[in-house]
Coordinates of N, CA, C and O in Angstrom, one line a residue:
M1 N -117.3 -150.8 -7.7 CA -116.0 -150.4 -7.8 C -115.1 -151.2 -6.9 O -115.4 -151.3 -5.7
P2 N -114.0 -151.8 -7.3 CA -113.2 -152.6 -6.4 C -112.1 -151.7 -5.7 O -111.7 -150.7 -6.3
G3 N -111.8 -152.1 -4.6 CA -110.8 -151.4 -3.8 C -109.7 -152.4 -3.3 O -110.0 -153.6 -3.2
L4 N -108.6 -151.9 -2.9 CA -107.5 -152.8 -2.4 C -106.8 -152.1 -1.2 O -106.4 -150.9 -1.3
V5 N -106.7 -152.8 -0.1 CA -106.0 -152.4 1.0 C -104.8 -153.5 1.2 O -105.1 -154.6 1.3
A6 N -103.6 -153.0 1.0 CA -102.5 -153.9 1.0 C -101.5 -153.4 2.1 O -101.4 -152.3 2.4
E7 N -100.7 -154.4 2.6 CA -99.8 -154.0 3.7 C -98.6 -153.3 3.2 O -98.0 -152.6 4.0
G8 N -98.3 -153.3 1.9 CA -97.1 -152.6 1.4 C -97.3 -152.0 0.1 O -98.2 -152.5 -0.7
E9 N -96.6 -150.9 -0.2 CA -96.7 -150.2 -1.5 C -96.5 -151.2 -2.7 O -97.2 -151.1 -3.7
S10 N -95.4 -152.0 -2.6 CA -95.1 -152.8 -3.7 C -96.2 -153.9 -3.9 O -96.4 -154.4 -5.0
D11 N -96.8 -154.3 -2.9 CA -97.9 -155.3 -3.0 C -99.0 -154.6 -3.9 O -99.6 -155.3 -4.7
H12 N -99.3 -153.4 -3.6 CA -100.3 -152.6 -4.4 C -99.9 -152.7 -5.9 O -100.7 -153.0 -6.8
D13 N -98.6 -152.5 -6.2 CA -98.2 -152.4 -7.6 C -98.5 -153.7 -8.3 O -98.8 -153.7 -9.5
F14 N -98.3 -154.8 -7.7 CA -98.5 -156.1 -8.3 C -100.0 -156.5 -8.3 O -100.6 -156.9 -9.3
L15 N -100.7 -156.3 -7.2 CA -102.0 -156.8 -7.0 C -103.1 -156.0 -7.8 O -104.1 -156.5 -8.2
R16 N -102.9 -154.7 -7.9 CA -103.9 -153.8 -8.6 C -104.1 -154.3 -10.0 O -105.3 -154.6 -10.4
P17 N -103.1 -154.5 -10.8 CA -103.4 -155.0 -12.2 C -103.9 -156.5 -12.2 O -104.7 -156.8 -13.0
V18 N -103.4 -157.3 -11.3 CA -103.9 -158.7 -11.2 C -105.4 -158.7 -10.9 O -106.2 -159.4 -11.5
I19 N -105.8 -157.9 -9.9 CA -107.3 -157.8 -9.6 C -108.1 -157.3 -10.7 O -109.1 -157.9 -11.1
F20 N -107.6 -156.2 -11.3 CA -108.4 -155.6 -12.5 C -108.5 -156.6 -13.6 O -109.6 -156.8 -14.2
R21 N -107.4 -157.3 -14.0 CA -107.4 -158.3 -15.1 C -108.3 -159.5 -14.7 O -109.1 -159.9 -15.6
F22 N -108.3 -159.9 -13.5 CA -109.2 -161.0 -13.1 C -110.6 -160.6 -13.2 O -111.4 -161.4 -13.7
L23 N -111.0 -159.5 -12.6 CA -112.4 -159.0 -12.7 C -112.8 -158.8 -14.2 O -114.0 -159.2 -14.5
K24 N -111.9 -158.3 -15.0 CA -112.3 -158.1 -16.4 C -112.5 -159.4 -17.1 O -113.5 -159.5 -17.9
E25 N -111.7 -160.4 -16.8 CA -111.9 -161.7 -17.3 C -113.2 -162.3 -16.9 O -113.9 -162.9 -17.7
L26 N -113.6 -162.1 -15.7 CA -114.9 -162.6 -15.2 C -116.1 -161.9 -16.0 O -117.0 -162.5 -16.3
L27 N -115.9 -160.6 -16.2 CA -116.9 -159.9 -16.9 C -117.0 -160.4 -18.4 O -118.2 -160.5 -18.9
I28 N -115.9 -160.7 -19.0 CA -115.9 -161.1 -20.4 C -116.5 -162.6 -20.5 O -117.3 -162.9 -21.4
E29 N -116.1 -163.4 -19.5 CA -116.5 -164.8 -19.5 C -118.0 -165.0 -19.2 O -118.6 -166.0 -19.7
N30 N -118.5 -164.1 -18.5 CA -119.9 -164.3 -18.0 C -120.8 -163.2 -18.6 O -120.8 -162.1 -18.1
P31 N -121.5 -163.4 -19.7 CA -122.3 -162.4 -20.4 C -123.4 -161.9 -19.5 O -123.9 -160.8 -19.7
A32 N -123.8 -162.7 -18.5 CA -124.8 -162.2 -17.6 C -124.3 -161.3 -16.4 O -125.0 -160.8 -15.6
A33 N -122.9 -161.1 -16.4 CA -122.4 -160.3 -15.4 C -122.9 -158.9 -15.4 O -123.0 -158.3 -16.5
D34 N -123.4 -158.4 -14.3 CA -124.1 -157.1 -14.3 C -123.2 -156.1 -13.5 O -123.6 -155.7 -12.4
F35 N -122.1 -155.7 -14.1 CA -121.3 -154.7 -13.5 C -120.4 -154.1 -14.5 O -120.0 -154.7 -15.5
D36 N -120.1 -152.8 -14.3 CA -119.1 -152.1 -15.1 C -117.9 -152.1 -14.3 O -117.9 -152.0 -13.1
L37 N -116.8 -152.2 -15.0 CA -115.5 -152.4 -14.3 C -114.7 -151.1 -14.3 O -114.5 -150.5 -15.4
S38 N -114.3 -150.6 -13.2 CA -113.4 -149.4 -13.1 C -112.1 -149.9 -12.5 O -112.0 -151.0 -12.0
E39 N -111.1 -149.1 -12.7 CA -109.8 -149.4 -12.1 C -109.9 -149.7 -10.6 O -110.8 -149.1 -9.9
T40 N -109.1 -150.5 -10.1 CA -109.1 -150.8 -8.7 C -108.5 -149.6 -7.9 O -107.4 -149.2 -8.1
L41 N -109.3 -149.1 -7.0 CA -108.8 -148.0 -6.1 C -108.0 -148.7 -5.0 O -108.3 -149.8 -4.5
S42 N -106.9 -148.0 -4.6 CA -106.1 -148.6 -3.5 C -105.9 -147.5 -2.5 O -105.8 -146.3 -2.8
S43 N -105.8 -148.0 -1.3 CA -105.5 -147.1 -0.2 C -104.1 -146.6 -0.3 O -103.2 -147.4 -0.6
T44 N -103.9 -145.4 -0.1 CA -102.5 -144.9 -0.1 C -101.8 -145.1 1.2 O -100.6 -145.0 1.3
C45 N -102.5 -145.5 2.2 CA -101.9 -145.8 3.5 C -101.6 -147.3 3.6 O -102.4 -148.2 3.2
V46 N -100.4 -147.7 4.0 CA -100.0 -149.0 4.2 C -99.7 -149.3 5.6 O -99.6 -148.4 6.5
K47 N -99.4 -150.5 5.9 CA -99.3 -151.0 7.3 C -98.2 -150.2 8.1 O -98.3 -149.9 9.3
K48 N -97.1 -149.8 7.4 CA -96.0 -149.2 8.1 C -96.4 -147.8 8.6 O -95.7 -147.2 9.4
H49 N -97.5 -147.2 8.1 CA -98.0 -145.9 8.6 C -98.7 -146.0 10.0 O -99.1 -145.0 10.5
G50 N -98.8 -147.2 10.5 CA -99.5 -147.4 11.8 C -100.8 -148.0 11.7 O -101.6 -147.8 10.7
K51 N -101.2 -148.9 12.6 CA -102.4 -149.6 12.6 C -103.6 -148.7 12.6 O -104.6 -149.0 11.8
E52 N -103.6 -147.6 13.4 CA -104.8 -146.7 13.4 C -105.0 -146.1 12.0 O -106.2 -146.0 11.6
R53 N -104.0 -145.5 11.5 CA -104.1 -144.9 10.1 C -104.5 -145.9 9.1 O -105.3 -145.6 8.2
F54 N -103.9 -147.1 9.1 CA -104.2 -148.1 8.2 C -105.7 -148.5 8.3 O -106.3 -148.6 7.2
T55 N -106.2 -148.7 9.4 CA -107.6 -149.1 9.6 C -108.5 -147.9 9.2 O -109.5 -148.2 8.5
E56 N -108.2 -146.7 9.5 CA -109.0 -145.6 9.1 C -109.0 -145.5 7.5 O -110.1 -145.2 7.0
A57 N -107.9 -145.7 6.9 CA -107.9 -145.6 5.4 C -108.7 -146.7 4.8 O -109.4 -146.5 3.8
A58 N -108.7 -147.9 5.4 CA -109.5 -149.1 4.9 C -111.0 -148.8 5.1 O -111.8 -149.1 4.2
T59 N -111.3 -148.1 6.2 CA -112.7 -147.8 6.4 C -113.2 -146.8 5.4 O -114.3 -146.9 4.8
K60 N -112.4 -145.8 5.1 CA -112.8 -144.8 4.1 C -112.9 -145.4 2.7 O -113.8 -145.1 2.0
L61 N -112.0 -146.3 2.4 CA -112.1 -147.0 1.1 C -113.3 -147.8 1.0 O -114.0 -147.8 -0.1
G62 N -113.7 -148.5 2.0 CA -114.9 -149.3 2.1 C -116.2 -148.5 1.8 O -117.2 -149.0 1.3
K63 N -116.2 -147.2 2.1 CA -117.3 -146.3 1.8 C -117.4 -145.9 0.4 O -118.5 -145.5 -0.1
R64 N -116.3 -146.0 -0.4 CA -116.3 -145.6 -1.8 C -116.4 -146.8 -2.7 O -116.6 -146.6 -3.9
C65 N -116.3 -148.0 -2.2 CA -116.2 -149.2 -3.1 C -117.4 -150.2 -2.8 O -118.0 -150.1 -1.8
H66 N -117.6 -151.1 -3.8 CA -118.6 -152.1 -3.6 C -117.9 -153.4 -3.0 O -118.6 -154.2 -2.4
L67 N -116.7 -153.6 -3.3 CA -115.9 -154.7 -2.9 C -114.5 -154.3 -2.6 O -113.8 -153.7 -3.5
V68 N -114.0 -154.7 -1.5 CA -112.6 -154.3 -1.1 C -111.8 -155.6 -0.8 O -112.3 -156.5 -0.1
F69 N -110.7 -155.7 -1.4 CA -109.7 -156.8 -1.2 C -108.7 -156.4 -0.1 O -108.2 -155.3 -0.2
V70 N -108.6 -157.2 0.9 CA -107.7 -156.9 2.0 C -106.5 -157.9 1.9 O -106.7 -159.1 2.1
H71 N -105.4 -157.3 1.7 CA -104.2 -158.2 1.5 C -103.3 -158.2 2.8 O -103.2 -157.2 3.5
A72 N -102.8 -159.4 3.0 CA -101.8 -159.6 4.1 C -100.9 -160.8 3.7 O -101.4 -161.7 2.9
D73 N -99.7 -160.8 4.2 CA -98.9 -162.0 4.0 C -99.4 -163.1 5.0 O -100.1 -162.7 6.0
H74 N -99.0 -164.3 4.8 CA -99.6 -165.4 5.6 C -99.4 -165.2 7.1 O -100.3 -165.6 7.8
N75 N -98.3 -164.7 7.5 CA -98.1 -164.6 9.0 C -98.9 -163.5 9.6 O -98.9 -163.4 10.9
E76 N -99.6 -162.7 8.8 CA -100.4 -161.6 9.4 C -101.9 -161.7 8.9 O -102.6 -160.7 8.9
A77 N -102.3 -162.9 8.4 CA -103.6 -163.1 7.9 C -104.7 -162.7 8.9 O -105.7 -162.2 8.5
H78 N -104.4 -163.0 10.2 CA -105.4 -162.6 11.2 C -105.8 -161.1 11.2 O -106.9 -160.7 11.5
E79 N -104.8 -160.3 10.9 CA -105.0 -158.9 10.8 C -105.9 -158.5 9.7 O -106.7 -157.6 9.8
A80 N -105.7 -159.1 8.5 CA -106.6 -158.9 7.4 C -108.1 -159.3 7.7 O -109.0 -158.6 7.4
V81 N -108.2 -160.4 8.4 CA -109.5 -160.9 8.7 C -110.2 -159.9 9.7 O -111.4 -159.6 9.6
A82 N -109.4 -159.4 10.7 CA -109.9 -158.5 11.6 C -110.3 -157.2 11.0 O -111.3 -156.5 11.3
L83 N -109.6 -156.8 9.9 CA -109.9 -155.5 9.2 C -111.2 -155.6 8.5 O -111.9 -154.6 8.3
K84 N -111.7 -156.8 8.1 CA -112.9 -157.0 7.5 C -114.1 -156.4 8.3 O -115.1 -155.9 7.7
T85 N -114.0 -156.4 9.6 CA -115.1 -156.0 10.5 C -115.3 -154.5 10.5 O -116.4 -154.1 10.8
V86 N -114.4 -153.7 10.0 CA -114.5 -152.3 10.0 C -114.8 -151.7 8.6 O -115.1 -150.5 8.5
I87 N -114.8 -152.5 7.6 CA -115.1 -152.1 6.3 C -116.5 -152.2 6.0 O -117.1 -153.3 6.1
A88 N -117.2 -151.2 5.5 CA -118.6 -151.1 5.3 C -119.1 -152.0 4.2 O -120.3 -152.3 4.1
C89 N -118.3 -152.3 3.2 CA -118.8 -153.1 2.1 C -118.3 -154.5 2.1 O -117.6 -154.9 3.1
R90 N -118.7 -155.3 1.1 CA -118.2 -156.7 1.1 C -116.7 -156.7 0.9 O -116.1 -155.9 0.2
T91 N -116.1 -157.6 1.6 CA -114.6 -157.7 1.6 C -114.2 -159.2 1.3 O -114.9 -160.1 1.6
V92 N -113.0 -159.3 0.7 CA -112.4 -160.6 0.4 C -111.0 -160.5 0.9 O -110.3 -159.5 0.5
V93 N -110.6 -161.4 1.7 CA -109.2 -161.4 2.2 C -108.3 -162.1 1.1 O -108.7 -163.1 0.6
L94 N -107.2 -161.5 0.8 CA -106.3 -162.0 -0.2 C -104.9 -162.2 0.5 O -104.2 -161.3 0.9
V95 N -104.6 -163.5 0.7 CA -103.4 -163.9 1.5 C -102.7 -165.0 0.7 O -103.1 -166.1 0.7
P96 N -101.5 -164.7 0.2 CA -100.7 -165.7 -0.4 C -100.2 -166.7 0.7 O -100.2 -166.3 1.9
E97 N -99.8 -167.9 0.3 CA -99.3 -168.9 1.3 C -98.1 -168.3 2.1 O -98.0 -168.6 3.2
R98 N -97.3 -167.6 1.4 CA -96.1 -167.0 2.1 C -96.2 -165.5 2.0 O -96.6 -164.7 2.9
E99 N -95.8 -165.0 0.8 CA -95.7 -163.6 0.5 C -96.2 -163.3 -0.9 O -96.2 -164.3 -1.7
T100 N -96.6 -162.1 -1.2 CA -97.0 -161.8 -2.6 C -96.0 -162.2 -3.6 O -96.3 -162.6 -4.7
E101 N -94.7 -162.1 -3.3 CA -93.6 -162.4 -4.2 C -93.7 -163.9 -4.7 O -93.3 -164.2 -5.8
S102 N -94.2 -164.7 -3.8 CA -94.3 -166.1 -4.3 C -95.2 -166.3 -5.5 O -95.0 -167.1 -6.4
W103 N -96.3 -165.5 -5.6 CA -97.2 -165.5 -6.7 C -96.4 -165.1 -8.0 O -96.6 -165.6 -9.1
M104 N -95.5 -164.1 -7.8 CA -94.8 -163.6 -9.0 C -93.8 -164.6 -9.6 O -93.5 -164.6 -10.8
L105 N -93.4 -165.6 -8.8 CA -92.5 -166.6 -9.2 C -93.1 -167.7 -10.0 O -92.4 -168.6 -10.6
A106 N -94.4 -167.7 -10.1 CA -95.2 -168.8 -10.7 C -95.1 -168.9 -12.2 O -95.3 -170.0 -12.8
D107 N -94.9 -167.8 -12.9 CA -94.9 -167.8 -14.3 C -93.7 -167.3 -15.0 O -93.5 -166.1 -15.1
P108 N -92.8 -168.2 -15.5 CA -91.6 -167.7 -16.1 C -91.8 -166.8 -17.3 O -91.0 -165.9 -17.6
D109 N -92.9 -167.0 -18.0 CA -93.2 -166.1 -19.2 C -93.5 -164.7 -18.8 O -93.3 -163.8 -19.6
A110 N -93.8 -164.4 -17.5 CA -94.0 -163.0 -17.1 C -92.7 -162.3 -17.1 O -92.7 -161.0 -17.1
F111 N -91.6 -163.0 -17.1 CA -90.3 -162.3 -17.0 C -89.7 -162.2 -18.4 O -88.6 -161.7 -18.6
A112 N -90.5 -162.5 -19.4 CA -90.0 -162.4 -20.8 C -89.5 -161.1 -21.2 O -88.6 -161.0 -22.0
K113 N -90.1 -160.0 -20.7 CA -89.6 -158.6 -21.1 C -88.4 -158.2 -20.3 O -88.0 -157.1 -20.5
V114 N -88.0 -159.0 -19.3 CA -86.8 -158.6 -18.5 C -85.6 -159.4 -19.0 O -85.3 -160.5 -18.6
R115 N -84.9 -158.7 -20.0 CA -83.8 -159.4 -20.6 C -82.7 -159.7 -19.6 O -82.3 -158.8 -18.8
G116 N -82.3 -161.0 -19.6 CA -81.2 -161.4 -18.7 C -81.7 -162.0 -17.4 O -80.9 -162.5 -16.7
A117 N -83.0 -162.1 -17.2 CA -83.5 -162.7 -16.0 C -83.1 -164.2 -15.9 O -83.1 -164.8 -17.0
D118 N -82.9 -164.7 -14.8 CA -82.5 -166.1 -14.6 C -83.7 -166.9 -14.4 O -84.1 -167.3 -13.3
L119 N -84.3 -167.3 -15.5 CA -85.6 -168.1 -15.5 C -85.3 -169.5 -15.0 O -86.3 -170.1 -14.5
G120 N -84.1 -170.0 -15.1 CA -83.8 -171.4 -14.6 C -84.0 -171.5 -13.1 O -84.1 -172.6 -12.6
S121 N -84.0 -170.4 -12.4 CA -84.1 -170.5 -10.9 C -85.6 -170.6 -10.5 O -85.9 -170.8 -9.3
L122 N -86.5 -170.3 -11.4 CA -87.9 -170.3 -11.1 C -88.5 -171.7 -10.9 O -88.0 -172.6 -11.5
P123 N -89.5 -171.9 -10.0 CA -90.1 -173.2 -9.8 C -90.7 -173.7 -11.2 O -91.2 -172.9 -12.0
K124 N -90.6 -175.0 -11.4 CA -91.1 -175.6 -12.6 C -92.7 -175.7 -12.6 O -93.3 -175.7 -13.6
D125 N -93.2 -175.8 -11.4 CA -94.7 -175.9 -11.2 C -95.2 -174.7 -10.5 O -94.7 -174.3 -9.5
P126 N -96.3 -174.1 -11.0 CA -96.8 -172.9 -10.3 C -97.2 -173.1 -8.9 O -96.9 -172.2 -8.0
A127 N -97.7 -174.3 -8.5 CA -98.1 -174.5 -7.1 C -96.8 -174.5 -6.2 O -96.9 -174.2 -5.1
A128 N -95.7 -174.9 -6.8 CA -94.4 -175.0 -6.0 C -93.9 -173.6 -5.7 O -93.1 -173.4 -4.7
A129 N -94.4 -172.5 -6.4 CA -94.0 -171.2 -6.1 C -94.3 -170.8 -4.6 O -93.6 -170.1 -4.0
E130 N -95.4 -171.3 -4.1 CA -95.8 -171.0 -2.7 C -95.0 -171.7 -1.7 O -95.1 -171.4 -0.5
R131 N -94.2 -172.7 -2.2 CA -93.4 -173.5 -1.2 C -92.0 -172.9 -1.2 O -91.2 -173.4 -0.4
V132 N -91.7 -171.9 -2.0 CA -90.3 -171.3 -1.9 C -90.2 -170.7 -0.6 O -91.0 -169.8 -0.2
A133 N -89.2 -171.1 0.2 CA -89.0 -170.6 1.6 C -88.8 -169.1 1.7 O -89.3 -168.5 2.6
E134 N -88.0 -168.5 0.8 CA -87.7 -167.1 0.8 C -88.1 -166.5 -0.6 O -87.2 -166.2 -1.4
P135 N -89.4 -166.2 -0.8 CA -89.8 -165.7 -2.2 C -89.1 -164.3 -2.6 O -88.7 -164.2 -3.7
K136 N -88.9 -163.5 -1.6 CA -88.2 -162.2 -1.9 C -86.8 -162.4 -2.4 O -86.3 -161.8 -3.4
A137 N -86.1 -163.3 -1.7 CA -84.7 -163.6 -2.1 C -84.7 -164.3 -3.4 O -83.8 -164.0 -4.3
M138 N -85.6 -165.2 -3.7 CA -85.7 -165.9 -5.0 C -85.9 -164.9 -6.1 O -85.3 -165.0 -7.2
L139 N -86.8 -164.0 -5.9 CA -87.1 -163.0 -6.9 C -85.9 -162.1 -7.2 O -85.6 -161.8 -8.3
A140 N -85.2 -161.7 -6.2 CA -84.0 -161.0 -6.3 C -82.9 -161.8 -7.1 O -82.3 -161.2 -8.0
K141 N -82.8 -163.1 -6.9 CA -81.9 -163.9 -7.6 C -82.3 -164.0 -9.1 O -81.4 -164.0 -9.9
V142 N -83.5 -164.1 -9.4 CA -84.0 -164.2 -10.7 C -83.7 -162.9 -11.5 O -83.3 -162.9 -12.7
L143 N -83.9 -161.7 -10.8 CA -83.7 -160.5 -11.5 C -82.3 -159.9 -11.5 O -81.9 -159.1 -12.3
R144 N -81.5 -160.3 -10.6 CA -80.1 -159.8 -10.4 C -79.3 -159.9 -11.7 O -78.6 -159.0 -12.1
P145 N -79.3 -161.1 -12.5 CA -78.5 -161.1 -13.7 C -78.9 -160.1 -14.8 O -78.2 -159.8 -15.7
A146 N -80.1 -159.6 -14.6 CA -80.6 -158.6 -15.6 C -80.2 -157.2 -15.1 O -80.5 -156.2 -15.7
G147 N -79.4 -157.1 -14.0 CA -78.9 -155.8 -13.5 C -80.0 -155.1 -12.7 O -79.8 -153.9 -12.4
I148 N -81.0 -155.8 -12.2 CA -82.0 -155.2 -11.4 C -81.7 -155.4 -9.9 O -81.7 -156.5 -9.4
T149 N -81.5 -154.3 -9.2 CA -81.2 -154.4 -7.8 C -82.5 -154.1 -6.9 O -82.4 -154.3 -5.8
R150 N -83.5 -153.5 -7.6 CA -84.7 -153.2 -6.8 C -85.9 -153.9 -7.5 O -86.6 -153.4 -8.4
P151 N -86.1 -155.2 -7.1 CA -87.2 -156.0 -7.8 C -88.6 -155.3 -7.7 O -89.4 -155.5 -8.6
T152 N -88.8 -154.5 -6.6 CA -90.1 -153.9 -6.5 C -90.4 -152.9 -7.6 O -91.6 -152.7 -7.9
D153 N -89.4 -152.4 -8.3 CA -89.6 -151.6 -9.5 C -90.4 -152.3 -10.6 O -90.9 -151.7 -11.5
Y154 N -90.3 -153.7 -10.6 CA -90.9 -154.5 -11.6 C -92.3 -155.1 -11.2 O -92.9 -155.9 -12.0
F155 N -92.7 -154.9 -10.0 CA -94.0 -155.5 -9.6 C -95.2 -155.2 -10.4 O -96.0 -156.0 -10.7
G156 N -95.3 -153.9 -10.9 CA -96.4 -153.5 -11.7 C -96.4 -154.2 -13.0 O -97.4 -154.7 -13.5
R157 N -95.2 -154.3 -13.6 CA -95.1 -155.0 -14.9 C -95.4 -156.5 -14.8 O -96.1 -157.1 -15.6
L158 N -94.9 -157.1 -13.7 CA -95.2 -158.5 -13.5 C -96.7 -158.7 -13.3 O -97.3 -159.7 -13.7
G159 N -97.4 -157.8 -12.6 CA -98.8 -157.8 -12.4 C -99.6 -157.7 -13.7 O -100.7 -158.3 -13.8
E160 N -99.1 -157.0 -14.6 CA -99.7 -156.9 -15.9 C -99.4 -158.1 -16.8 O -100.2 -158.5 -17.7
D161 N -98.2 -158.7 -16.7 CA -97.8 -159.8 -17.6 C -98.1 -161.2 -17.1 O -98.1 -162.1 -17.9
I162 N -98.2 -161.4 -15.8 CA -98.4 -162.8 -15.3 C -99.7 -163.4 -15.8 O -100.7 -162.7 -15.9
S163 N -99.6 -164.6 -16.1 CA -100.8 -165.4 -16.6 C -101.8 -165.6 -15.5 O -101.4 -166.2 -14.5
L164 N -103.0 -165.3 -15.7 CA -104.0 -165.6 -14.7 C -104.3 -167.1 -14.6 O -104.6 -167.6 -13.6
Q165 N -104.2 -167.7 -15.7 CA -104.4 -169.2 -15.8 C -103.3 -169.9 -14.9 O -103.5 -170.8 -14.2
V166 N -102.0 -169.4 -15.0 CA -100.9 -169.9 -14.2 C -101.2 -169.6 -12.8 O -101.1 -170.5 -11.9
L167 N -101.6 -168.4 -12.5 CA -101.9 -168.1 -11.1 C -103.0 -169.0 -10.5 O -103.0 -169.3 -9.3
G168 N -103.9 -169.3 -11.4 CA -105.1 -170.2 -10.9 C -104.6 -171.6 -10.5 O -105.4 -172.3 -9.8
R169 N -103.4 -172.0 -10.8 CA -102.9 -173.3 -10.4 C -102.2 -173.2 -9.0 O -101.7 -174.2 -8.5
I170 N -102.2 -172.0 -8.4 CA -101.6 -171.8 -7.1 C -102.8 -171.9 -6.1 O -103.8 -171.2 -6.2
P171 N -102.7 -172.8 -5.1 CA -103.8 -173.0 -4.2 C -104.4 -171.7 -3.6 O -105.6 -171.5 -3.5
A172 N -103.5 -170.9 -3.0 CA -104.0 -169.6 -2.4 C -104.7 -168.7 -3.4 O -105.7 -168.0 -3.0
F173 N -104.2 -168.6 -4.6 CA -104.8 -167.7 -5.6 C -106.2 -168.3 -6.0 O -107.1 -167.6 -6.1
A174 N -106.2 -169.6 -6.1 CA -107.5 -170.3 -6.5 C -108.5 -170.1 -5.4 O -109.7 -169.8 -5.7
R175 N -108.1 -170.1 -4.2 CA -109.1 -169.8 -3.1 C -109.6 -168.4 -3.2 O -110.8 -168.1 -3.0
W176 N -108.6 -167.5 -3.4 CA -109.0 -166.1 -3.5 C -110.0 -165.9 -4.7 O -111.0 -165.2 -4.6
A177 N -109.7 -166.5 -5.8 CA -110.6 -166.4 -7.0 C -112.0 -166.9 -6.7 O -113.0 -166.2 -7.0
D178 N -112.1 -168.0 -6.0 CA -113.4 -168.6 -5.7 C -114.1 -167.7 -4.7 O -115.3 -167.4 -4.9
E179 N -113.4 -167.1 -3.7 CA -114.1 -166.2 -2.8 C -114.5 -164.9 -3.4 O -115.5 -164.3 -3.1
T180 N -113.7 -164.5 -4.4 CA -114.1 -163.3 -5.2 C -115.4 -163.5 -6.0 O -116.3 -162.7 -6.0
K181 N -115.4 -164.7 -6.6 CA -116.7 -165.0 -7.4 C -117.9 -165.1 -6.5 O -118.9 -164.6 -6.8
E182 N -117.7 -165.7 -5.3 CA -118.8 -165.7 -4.4 C -119.2 -164.4 -3.9 O -120.4 -164.1 -3.7
A183 N -118.3 -163.5 -3.6 CA -118.6 -162.1 -3.2 C -119.4 -161.4 -4.3 O -120.3 -160.7 -4.0
L184 N -118.9 -161.6 -5.5 CA -119.6 -160.9 -6.7 C -121.0 -161.5 -6.8 O -122.0 -160.7 -7.1
K185 N -121.2 -162.8 -6.6 CA -122.6 -163.4 -6.6 C -123.4 -162.8 -5.5 O -124.6 -162.5 -5.7
G186 N -122.8 -162.7 -4.3 CA -123.5 -162.1 -3.2 C -123.9 -160.7 -3.4 O -124.9 -160.2 -2.9
L187 N -123.2 -159.9 -4.2 CA -123.5 -158.6 -4.6 C -124.5 -158.5 -5.7 O -125.0 -157.4 -6.1
G188 N -124.8 -159.6 -6.3 CA -125.7 -159.7 -7.4 C -125.1 -159.3 -8.8 O -125.8 -159.1 -9.8
Y189 N -123.8 -159.4 -8.8 CA -123.1 -159.0 -10.1 C -122.8 -160.2 -11.0 O -122.5 -160.1 -12.2
L190 N -122.9 -161.4 -10.4 CA -122.7 -162.7 -11.2 C -123.9 -163.6 -11.0 O -124.5 -163.6 -10.0

């Protein structure tokens, strides 16, 4: 059973479906894969609840899961790595080059259901999405013409609609994908 510890609620909304879809794809692609896939459990506690509570929640999640993904933005990656030491099961750190929002900017087709979105503002190359200096501001700019003032309301939809193949062209996502495969091999699932 996969689990997710993320620093913010909106990160959960995007990453949970991405993780589930990625693991499902691995299961389908590899007929020798020896695991049943359940929905990704996520910790209800996020970083703003305090370090002690956040660590305690991650520890509890690790007792319920076989594999836990620990998310942090790039400037706090060291905290995600440190959290690995208190989680009882195998863990994989999930750190975008800047912020989770940079991954969302990689696939213009993911915005197809958002009528009026400014797709022309999106990077032309998925790898360039991680070089956007202010991913949150860029995401707001893309969604503003559609009348969306709270981009976080769309994170779940983007997580369901974004192409995993496009995400695979982003260096940080590709590293995470490789580490996830290695973790599953280490668990005997691949």
